[in-house]
Amino acid sequence: MGFVDRSQENLLSKMATGNGHGENSPYFDGWKAYENDPFHASENPRGVIHMGLAENQLCFDLIQDWIKKNPKASICTPDGVDAFRDIAIFQDYHGLPEFRNAVAKFMAKVRGNRVRFDPDRIVMSGGATGAHETMAFCLANPGEAFLVPTPYYPGFDRDLRWRTGVQLLPVVCESSNNFKVTRKALEAAYERAQEANIRVKGLLITNPSNPLGTILDRETLRSIVSFINEKNIHLVCDEIYAATVFSEPGFVSISEIMEEEITCNRDLIHIVYSLSKDMGFPGFRVGIIYSYNDAVVNCSRKMSSFGLVSSQTQHLIASMLSDDEFVDRFIAESAKRLGIRHEVFTQGLDQVGIGYLKSNAGLFLWMDLHHLLKEKTFEAEMKLWRVIINEVKLNVSPGSSFHCSEPGWFRVCFANMDDSTMELALTRIITFARQSEELRIQRKRQCWASNRPRLSFSKRRMDDIMTTQSLLSPHSPIPQSPLVRART
Amino acid sequence: MKMLSRKASCDSHGQDSSYFLGWQEYEKNPYHEVQNPNGIIQMGLAENQLSFDLLESWLASNSDVLGLKRNGRSVFRELALFQDYHGFPAFKNELVEFMAKLRGYKVAFDPNKLVLMAGSTSANEILMFCLAEPGEAFLLPTPYYPGFDRDLKWRTGVEIVPIHCSSSNDFRITASALEEAYQRAQKLNLIVKGVLVTNPSNPLGSTMNRDELNHLIDFAIKKEVHIISDEIYSGTVFDSPSFISITEAVMEKHVDHETDLLDRIHIVYSLSKDLGLPGFRVGMIYSNNETVVAAATKMSSFGLVSSQTQFLLSNMLSDKKFTSKYIKENQRRLKKRKDMLVSGLRSAGIGCAKSNAGLFCWVDMRYLLRSDTFEAEKELWKRIIFEVGLNISPGSSCHCSEPGWFRVCFANMSQETLKVAIRRIEAFAESSSTASGKENLSHQRSVRSSRRSLSKWVFPISSYDDHEPADR
């Protein structure tokens, strides 16, 4: 909703009539393009493939199978209906004890049982969305700020700022060192805040990172902990992608650092979690706050009244995550399938020399298309992005929507579709890359030709080379993409 | 530097209010028929536990929903992925139909104007965020649900200014009370953005009459403010007069041409009381104002309704025969329970406000107070918790302007437990009147005169000892 008439502005709050919800960001524009022309394998094969949604759809078969074998987990089945009334009536904001126990156990397993979580510190929220807002309400007053390393998930702009009045200040990370979160960058961001007279209350990190798909190494985590301790500010660690780590190096959770770092003020450390990515259940709205600070546990628990997890869902999750054998199998298999997806995707990109950040986690890839930009500007990035949506028919997310400091990066999700759709998407990218390369070469040629008239290439010969290469490549996923124009 | 926010460090969450302290005492020593027969009986929780068997038997005969199937095909994956804040279309269609049914089809609702969120707790907070700036105010008639102090004020920074209602006219909202509250707000330099009413009322248990609704509407037109009508108990109306919703009242006044007013009417609803499903967190806002619907929809992201729950309930509500049967039977059982409590109280010489809805009675224990003060009320309340073993809610926690009123819930326990509670009340009332002989003579006189005036409050009802087949 763009336009709000004057009379509404006087009638309603600024919050209701303003743009603080952040939905006018290009992150969501692509979604709209998808909604107008959504891909469907049989009904709309030329539609836009959604690669802007970080969802994990790879392991539903495992879950469906578990549900079939465990009818008691649903309070609606003949086996489970005995529990119906107790569950339906249960609105205690502490949450079902079995739910908290199961979540604590699951979180430990995801971290290879290297740490234990206390079920009494587990607080529910309306998804990680609700958790982040609650943390901002608990830790900061309006006008105060959180530092966030860029690039970061666009939803944070709404979740942390909209209704809370809290600010987000970027910690600028750069491709030159693979977007590492350096002490220098943290200090610089803090310094900028001081100069602007903005009180910093905390640092928010996402580990594994969205959109980078990388994990923070132990050294970086320790450096971050030392930084926040020194400044006496909070550290909120969003570990929502913890179980999506599919290859080395292994995931190191802040909870593990807490086991080793005895000089850290534990009252500053808080974890946000959810089952939306690791299990693939965004619809069930299972958000978790885990804090080492008693007062924060108490306050966030009271605030959880505004977004409790449905007791019906708590009951299902408690059942599912208590099944040790199933959980162990699920975690391993999910990581494996993500790893395979990642490999197929990156190999495809390798074929055409599209760069990407080397990653070992997440449901997406951080793709480097800066060589396709006409100029190194965000305007050029937007232009390229519109071409990708409208012509290549892929909804990828432009780096600027993640507040990336350098133009040309795009987040591409690969786990929210089946194998054949993914291969089709890859083919479209490859084709586009080749066409762009052709265009670039043509332009160069034209430039050459005007300078050196004796040299000439046959355009056709170039085409042959390109086409032949793709046919010969053993890694070519699909021989014929519907988008490849006939050349003969 | 303070490490947490002001919101975290203050007590605006309201949990230090007596409303919750009683719960804490109950939790330390909860009544159990067998295991703890001398424990405290919980009568401070407005829950509807009377009709679960109806829901359970529906579940037993609808196996598709049980296995998360639609036409035999598993919908698990669809549900697991569904996080669209517009909500399950089928669910919203059923909800508006259900809401219309509860209003005798006198009004119709548009599913596109309905926004879902996690409980009416969330709905009320969201409306504050949408309608008022921090520091602005809403007027609320007293007595009101104590949870509003948290839901409307805590994180929003909005103020509540009470509209004082008095027992002298059954706590009805009057035009002068509205105006008086408005003036008081002005004097406090507070901009009034609207009025929030709960209809049927918590804690009074009565529906608003036409006069009240008209006063409210006139006021909202004159002052150009919003009306929020929390109709969470609309399905619990078990007796006449019948429920008049805000929508109906506005229609009847023919203020449709006042399109401005329609933009300022918002309804809050939930399935926690009518269907007895508080654990499922199903709340909603219904508004004619497009901007409010758009903003509230986005805000619902912070507390969406689980898709698993939306699926279950959309199926249940689509069974129209079932919902009709449920509504009727549930109301019948509520009436029976209420009659039982009222009769028991009467035989103990205690009266209550006339009520035709809700899950509680608004009980008059003024004559049991040592003095006409809130301190005396608190003393009495503590005696009732510790000596009588009942957790009931003192009127002061509901911001009642007169001491001596208590909200007593009757639908969150078995019939047997209610009988035990009534026996305890009777014993207490008796001991209270014999305890201090001479001193109490004048007291007894006032008791008798109170009893005479009870008829003003209490419907003639049959004894609670009729022997109908077991209900809960």
Short mmCIF file of C-alpha atoms in Angstrom, two decimals, chain B residues 4-321:
data_model
loop_
_atom_site.label_atom_id
_atom_site.label_comp_id
_atom_site.label_asym_id
_atom_site.label_seq_id
_atom_site.Cartn_x
_atom_site.Cartn_y
_atom_site.Cartn_z
CA LEU B 4 17.66 -3.34 29.82
CA SER B 5 14.99 -1.14 28.32
CA ARG B 6 12.60 0.88 30.46
CA LYS B 7 9.83 -1.43 29.30
CA ALA B 8 11.73 -4.42 30.66
CA SER B 9 12.54 -2.82 33.98
CA CYS B 10 9.18 -1.35 34.86
CA ASP B 11 6.11 -3.19 35.98
CA SER B 12 3.67 -2.08 33.30
CA HIS B 13 3.28 -5.70 32.38
CA GLY B 14 0.85 -5.58 35.24
CA GLN B 15 1.85 -8.86 36.76
CA ASP B 16 2.26 -7.48 40.20
CA SER B 17 -1.43 -6.70 40.26
CA SER B 18 -3.52 -8.69 42.69
CA TYR B 19 -5.11 -10.40 39.70
CA PHE B 20 -1.99 -12.47 39.36
CA LEU B 21 -1.02 -12.74 43.02
CA GLY B 22 -4.12 -14.79 43.63
CA TRP B 23 -3.02 -17.14 40.86
CA GLN B 24 0.35 -17.53 42.49
CA GLU B 25 -1.29 -18.58 45.76
CA TYR B 26 -3.47 -21.02 43.85
CA GLU B 27 -0.42 -22.51 42.15
CA LYS B 28 1.22 -23.15 45.50
CA ASN B 29 -1.83 -25.01 46.79
CA PRO B 30 -4.18 -26.05 43.99
CA TYR B 31 -7.45 -27.88 44.78
CA HIS B 32 -7.76 -31.45 43.65
CA GLU B 33 -10.83 -33.57 44.39
CA VAL B 34 -8.77 -36.48 45.59
CA GLN B 35 -5.19 -35.36 46.06
CA ASN B 36 -5.75 -31.99 47.66
CA PRO B 37 -9.38 -31.52 48.69
CA ASN B 38 -8.47 -28.64 50.98
CA GLY B 39 -6.60 -26.77 48.32
CA ILE B 40 -7.54 -23.47 46.74
CA ILE B 41 -10.23 -23.61 44.06
CA GLN B 42 -9.43 -21.54 41.03
CA MET B 43 -12.30 -19.16 40.35
CA GLY B 44 -10.21 -16.39 38.88
CA LEU B 45 -9.76 -17.90 35.45
CA ALA B 46 -12.31 -17.03 32.80
CA GLU B 47 -12.10 -20.24 30.87
CA ASN B 48 -14.83 -22.27 29.25
CA GLN B 49 -14.31 -25.92 30.02
CA LEU B 50 -17.92 -26.98 29.71
CA SER B 51 -18.10 -28.20 26.15
CA PHE B 52 -14.94 -30.06 25.26
CA ASP B 53 -16.84 -33.29 24.82
CA LEU B 54 -18.65 -31.75 21.86
CA LEU B 55 -15.35 -30.82 20.22
CA GLU B 56 -13.85 -34.22 20.98
CA SER B 57 -16.73 -36.09 19.47
CA TRP B 58 -16.53 -33.96 16.35
CA LEU B 59 -12.84 -34.80 16.06
CA ALA B 60 -13.61 -38.47 16.54
CA SER B 61 -15.86 -38.44 13.50
CA ASN B 62 -13.69 -36.40 11.15
CA SER B 63 -10.67 -38.49 10.36
CA ASP B 64 -9.39 -36.50 7.41
CA VAL B 65 -8.54 -33.54 9.57
CA LEU B 66 -6.90 -35.87 12.01
CA GLY B 67 -4.24 -36.98 9.61
CA LEU B 68 -3.82 -33.48 8.18
CA LYS B 69 -5.43 -34.65 5.00
CA ARG B 70 -7.73 -33.06 2.49
CA ASN B 71 -9.56 -35.51 0.27
CA GLY B 72 -7.18 -38.21 1.38
CA ARG B 73 -4.09 -36.28 0.28
CA SER B 74 -1.64 -35.12 2.88
CA VAL B 75 -1.56 -31.37 3.26
CA PHE B 76 1.25 -31.37 5.77
CA ARG B 77 3.78 -29.79 3.49
CA GLU B 78 1.41 -27.03 2.40
CA LEU B 79 0.62 -26.21 5.99
CA ALA B 80 4.21 -26.36 7.16
CA LEU B 81 5.14 -23.79 4.52
CA PHE B 82 2.10 -21.54 4.83
CA GLN B 83 3.17 -18.33 6.54
CA ASP B 84 1.15 -15.82 4.56
CA TYR B 85 -0.02 -13.14 6.93
CA HIS B 86 -3.28 -12.83 5.01
CA GLY B 87 -4.20 -16.10 6.70
CA PHE B 88 -5.83 -19.25 5.39
CA PRO B 89 -8.64 -18.02 3.12
CA ALA B 90 -10.87 -20.96 4.04
CA PHE B 91 -10.35 -20.23 7.72
CA LYS B 92 -11.26 -16.56 7.40
CA ASN B 93 -14.35 -17.41 5.40
CA GLU B 94 -15.50 -19.75 8.15
CA LEU B 95 -14.72 -17.23 10.86
CA VAL B 96 -16.80 -14.44 9.35
CA GLU B 97 -19.63 -16.88 8.87
CA PHE B 98 -19.31 -18.00 12.50
CA MET B 99 -19.26 -14.41 13.72
CA ALA B 100 -22.36 -13.64 11.68
CA LYS B 101 -24.11 -16.67 13.12
CA LEU B 102 -23.35 -15.54 16.66
CA ARG B 103 -25.08 -12.28 15.80
CA GLY B 104 -28.15 -14.06 14.54
CA TYR B 105 -27.21 -13.14 10.97
CA LYS B 106 -28.29 -9.59 11.64
CA VAL B 107 -24.97 -8.47 10.21
CA ALA B 108 -22.58 -9.83 7.59
CA PHE B 109 -18.79 -9.67 7.59
CA ASP B 110 -16.23 -9.54 4.79
CA PRO B 111 -13.28 -11.95 5.19
CA ASN B 112 -10.98 -9.39 3.58
CA LYS B 113 -11.52 -7.10 6.49
CA LEU B 114 -10.51 -9.75 8.99
CA VAL B 115 -6.93 -9.96 10.25
CA LEU B 116 -5.69 -12.95 12.26
CA MET B 117 -3.15 -12.87 15.06
CA ALA B 118 -2.07 -14.81 18.14
CA GLY B 119 -4.94 -14.26 20.55
CA SER B 120 -6.98 -11.18 21.40
CA THR B 121 -4.05 -10.19 23.64
CA SER B 122 -2.15 -9.51 20.44
CA ALA B 123 -5.18 -8.04 18.65
CA ASN B 124 -5.78 -5.38 21.28
CA GLU B 125 -2.12 -4.41 21.35
CA ILE B 126 -1.99 -4.17 17.56
CA LEU B 127 -4.99 -1.86 17.51
CA MET B 128 -3.26 0.45 19.95
CA PHE B 129 -0.16 0.53 17.76
CA CYS B 130 -2.36 1.39 14.79
CA LEU B 131 -4.68 3.94 16.31
CA ALA B 132 -2.65 5.87 18.86
CA GLU B 133 0.75 7.43 19.42
CA PRO B 134 2.62 6.84 22.68
CA GLY B 135 1.14 9.13 25.29
CA GLU B 136 -2.30 9.25 23.72
CA ALA B 137 -5.24 7.64 25.48
CA PHE B 138 -8.19 5.33 25.22
CA LEU B 139 -11.20 5.54 27.50
CA LEU B 140 -12.36 2.30 29.10
CA PRO B 141 -15.47 1.83 31.22
CA THR B 142 -14.75 0.38 34.65
CA PRO B 143 -14.69 -2.29 35.82
CA TYR B 144 -12.54 -3.78 33.05
CA TYR B 145 -10.42 -6.87 32.33
CA PRO B 146 -7.09 -6.38 34.22
CA GLY B 147 -5.10 -7.74 31.27
CA PHE B 148 -5.89 -4.53 29.36
CA ASP B 149 -3.35 -2.68 31.47
CA ARG B 150 -0.67 -4.81 29.89
CA ASP B 151 -2.17 -5.37 26.46
CA LEU B 152 -3.06 -1.76 25.71
CA LYS B 153 -0.35 0.15 27.54
CA TRP B 154 2.86 -1.78 28.14
CA ARG B 155 4.78 -1.74 24.88
CA THR B 156 2.66 0.84 23.14
CA GLY B 157 2.98 3.70 25.59
CA VAL B 158 -0.74 4.37 25.28
CA GLU B 159 -2.65 5.51 28.40
CA ILE B 160 -5.98 4.24 29.74
CA VAL B 161 -8.40 6.75 31.24
CA PRO B 162 -11.26 5.07 33.10
CA ILE B 163 -14.93 5.88 32.51
CA HIS B 164 -16.37 5.53 35.98
CA CYS B 165 -19.42 3.32 36.10
CA SER B 166 -21.43 2.78 39.22
CA SER B 167 -23.55 0.09 40.77
CA SER B 168 -26.34 2.61 41.18
CA ASN B 169 -27.28 1.99 37.56
CA ASP B 170 -25.89 -1.50 37.07
CA PHE B 171 -22.51 -0.15 35.93
CA ARG B 172 -24.05 1.02 32.64
CA ILE B 173 -22.17 3.53 30.53
CA THR B 174 -23.83 6.92 30.60
CA ALA B 175 -23.36 9.93 28.36
CA SER B 176 -22.23 11.98 31.34
CA ALA B 177 -19.68 9.37 32.43
CA LEU B 178 -18.21 9.40 28.93
CA GLU B 179 -18.03 13.17 28.91
CA GLU B 180 -16.57 13.27 32.40
CA ALA B 181 -13.83 10.83 31.44
CA TYR B 182 -13.06 12.84 28.35
CA GLN B 183 -12.74 16.03 30.37
CA ARG B 184 -10.51 14.31 32.87
CA ALA B 185 -8.25 13.18 30.04
CA GLN B 186 -8.11 16.73 28.71
CA LYS B 187 -7.08 18.02 32.13
CA LEU B 188 -4.30 15.45 32.15
CA ASN B 189 -3.26 16.75 28.74
CA LEU B 190 -4.04 13.44 27.13
CA ILE B 191 -5.37 13.26 23.59
CA VAL B 192 -8.22 10.77 23.52
CA LYS B 193 -8.14 8.53 20.45
CA GLY B 194 -11.07 6.31 21.26
CA VAL B 195 -13.17 4.20 23.57
CA LEU B 196 -12.67 0.49 24.12
CA VAL B 197 -15.62 -1.49 25.40
CA THR B 198 -15.93 -5.20 26.09
CA ASN B 199 -19.32 -6.42 25.03
CA PRO B 200 -20.49 -8.70 26.57
CA SER B 201 -18.64 -7.25 29.52
CA ASN B 202 -15.81 -8.77 31.46
CA PRO B 203 -16.19 -8.76 34.47
CA LEU B 204 -19.87 -7.81 34.60
CA GLY B 205 -21.13 -10.69 32.46
CA SER B 206 -23.81 -8.54 30.85
CA THR B 207 -24.42 -7.31 27.32
CA MET B 208 -24.57 -3.61 26.56
CA ASN B 209 -28.08 -2.28 26.02
CA ARG B 210 -29.21 -0.06 23.20
CA ASP B 211 -28.96 3.12 25.25
CA GLU B 212 -25.36 2.49 26.14
CA LEU B 213 -24.46 1.66 22.57
CA ASN B 214 -26.15 4.82 21.35
CA HIS B 215 -24.34 6.96 23.91
CA LEU B 216 -21.11 5.40 22.75
CA ILE B 217 -21.83 6.02 19.10
CA ASP B 218 -22.97 9.59 19.69
CA PHE B 219 -19.83 10.24 21.67
CA ALA B 220 -17.59 8.77 18.98
CA ILE B 221 -19.26 10.88 16.31
CA LYS B 222 -19.10 14.07 18.34
CA LYS B 223 -15.48 13.66 19.41
CA GLU B 224 -14.36 11.99 16.18
CA VAL B 225 -12.76 9.11 18.00
CA HIS B 226 -12.48 5.35 17.47
CA ILE B 227 -14.63 2.63 18.98
CA ILE B 228 -13.03 -0.70 19.71
CA SER B 229 -15.55 -3.35 20.63
CA ASP B 230 -13.98 -6.42 22.18
CA GLU B 231 -16.65 -9.02 21.48
CA ILE B 232 -14.68 -12.01 22.70
CA TYR B 233 -17.64 -13.25 24.78
CA SER B 234 -20.24 -12.82 22.05
CA GLY B 235 -20.82 -16.56 21.86
CA THR B 236 -21.42 -16.90 25.60
CA VAL B 237 -24.70 -15.00 25.70
CA PHE B 238 -26.99 -17.54 27.35
CA ASP B 239 -29.96 -15.43 28.33
CA SER B 240 -31.99 -12.46 27.26
CA PRO B 241 -31.64 -9.68 26.47
CA SER B 242 -29.99 -10.76 23.24
CA PHE B 243 -26.62 -9.53 22.17
CA ILE B 244 -26.47 -6.29 20.18
CA SER B 245 -23.12 -6.00 18.47
CA ILE B 246 -21.57 -2.65 17.67
CA THR B 247 -22.13 -3.33 13.99
CA GLU B 248 -25.83 -3.80 14.50
CA ALA B 249 -26.11 -0.75 16.71
CA VAL B 250 -24.40 1.43 14.15
CA MET B 251 -26.63 0.10 11.38
CA GLU B 252 -29.73 0.74 13.41
CA LYS B 253 -28.77 4.30 14.08
CA HIS B 254 -28.52 4.83 10.35
CA VAL B 255 -25.19 6.51 10.60
CA ASP B 256 -24.00 4.78 7.46
CA HIS B 257 -23.80 8.13 5.77
CA GLU B 258 -21.29 9.02 8.43
CA THR B 259 -18.64 7.13 6.53
CA ASP B 260 -16.05 8.63 8.85
CA LEU B 261 -17.54 6.72 11.75
CA LEU B 262 -17.46 3.41 9.95
CA ASP B 263 -13.75 3.96 9.44
CA ARG B 264 -13.39 4.18 13.19
CA ILE B 265 -15.19 1.01 14.31
CA HIS B 266 -13.03 -2.02 15.04
CA ILE B 267 -14.02 -5.35 16.48
CA VAL B 268 -11.76 -7.71 18.40
CA TYR B 269 -12.63 -11.37 18.58
CA SER B 270 -11.06 -14.68 19.59
CA LEU B 271 -11.92 -18.36 19.90
CA SER B 272 -10.58 -18.59 23.44
CA LYS B 273 -13.84 -18.09 25.26
CA ASP B 274 -16.59 -19.17 22.89
CA LEU B 275 -14.91 -22.38 21.79
CA GLY B 276 -12.78 -22.80 24.89
CA LEU B 277 -9.51 -22.96 22.94
CA PRO B 278 -7.19 -20.41 24.56
CA GLY B 279 -4.16 -22.59 23.93
CA PHE B 280 -4.57 -22.31 20.17
CA ARG B 281 -4.04 -18.55 20.13
CA VAL B 282 -6.66 -17.56 17.63
CA GLY B 283 -7.39 -13.85 17.77
CA MET B 284 -8.60 -11.41 15.18
CA ILE B 285 -9.37 -7.82 14.31
CA TYR B 286 -12.25 -6.86 12.09
CA SER B 287 -12.16 -3.34 10.68
CA ASN B 288 -13.80 -1.37 7.92
CA ASN B 289 -10.75 0.83 7.75
CA GLU B 290 -8.49 -0.35 4.92
CA THR B 291 -5.41 1.28 6.32
CA VAL B 292 -5.94 -0.38 9.67
CA VAL B 293 -6.46 -3.74 7.99
CA ALA B 294 -3.27 -3.28 5.95
CA ALA B 295 -1.16 -2.18 8.91
CA ALA B 296 -2.58 -4.78 11.28
CA THR B 297 -1.95 -7.49 8.70
CA LYS B 298 1.71 -6.56 8.57
CA MET B 299 1.92 -6.37 12.34
CA SER B 300 0.40 -9.81 12.67
CA SER B 301 3.80 -11.09 11.46
CA PHE B 302 4.91 -10.81 15.06
CA GLY B 303 2.33 -13.36 16.13
CA LEU B 304 0.67 -15.31 13.34
CA VAL B 305 -1.75 -18.15 13.99
CA SER B 306 -0.12 -21.54 13.46
CA SER B 307 -1.17 -22.93 10.08
CA GLN B 308 -1.75 -26.30 11.73
CA THR B 309 -4.36 -24.67 13.93
CA GLN B 310 -5.91 -22.67 11.10
CA PHE B 311 -6.40 -25.88 9.15
CA LEU B 312 -7.99 -27.77 12.04
CA LEU B 313 -10.40 -24.99 12.91
CA SER B 314 -11.39 -24.08 9.37
CA ASN B 315 -12.49 -27.68 8.96
CA MET B 316 -14.34 -27.68 12.25
CA LEU B 317 -16.13 -24.42 11.62
CA SER B 318 -17.12 -25.47 8.11
CA ASP B 319 -19.39 -28.08 9.69
CA LYS B 320 -22.39 -25.77 10.06
CA LYS B 321 -24.58 -28.33 11.76
#
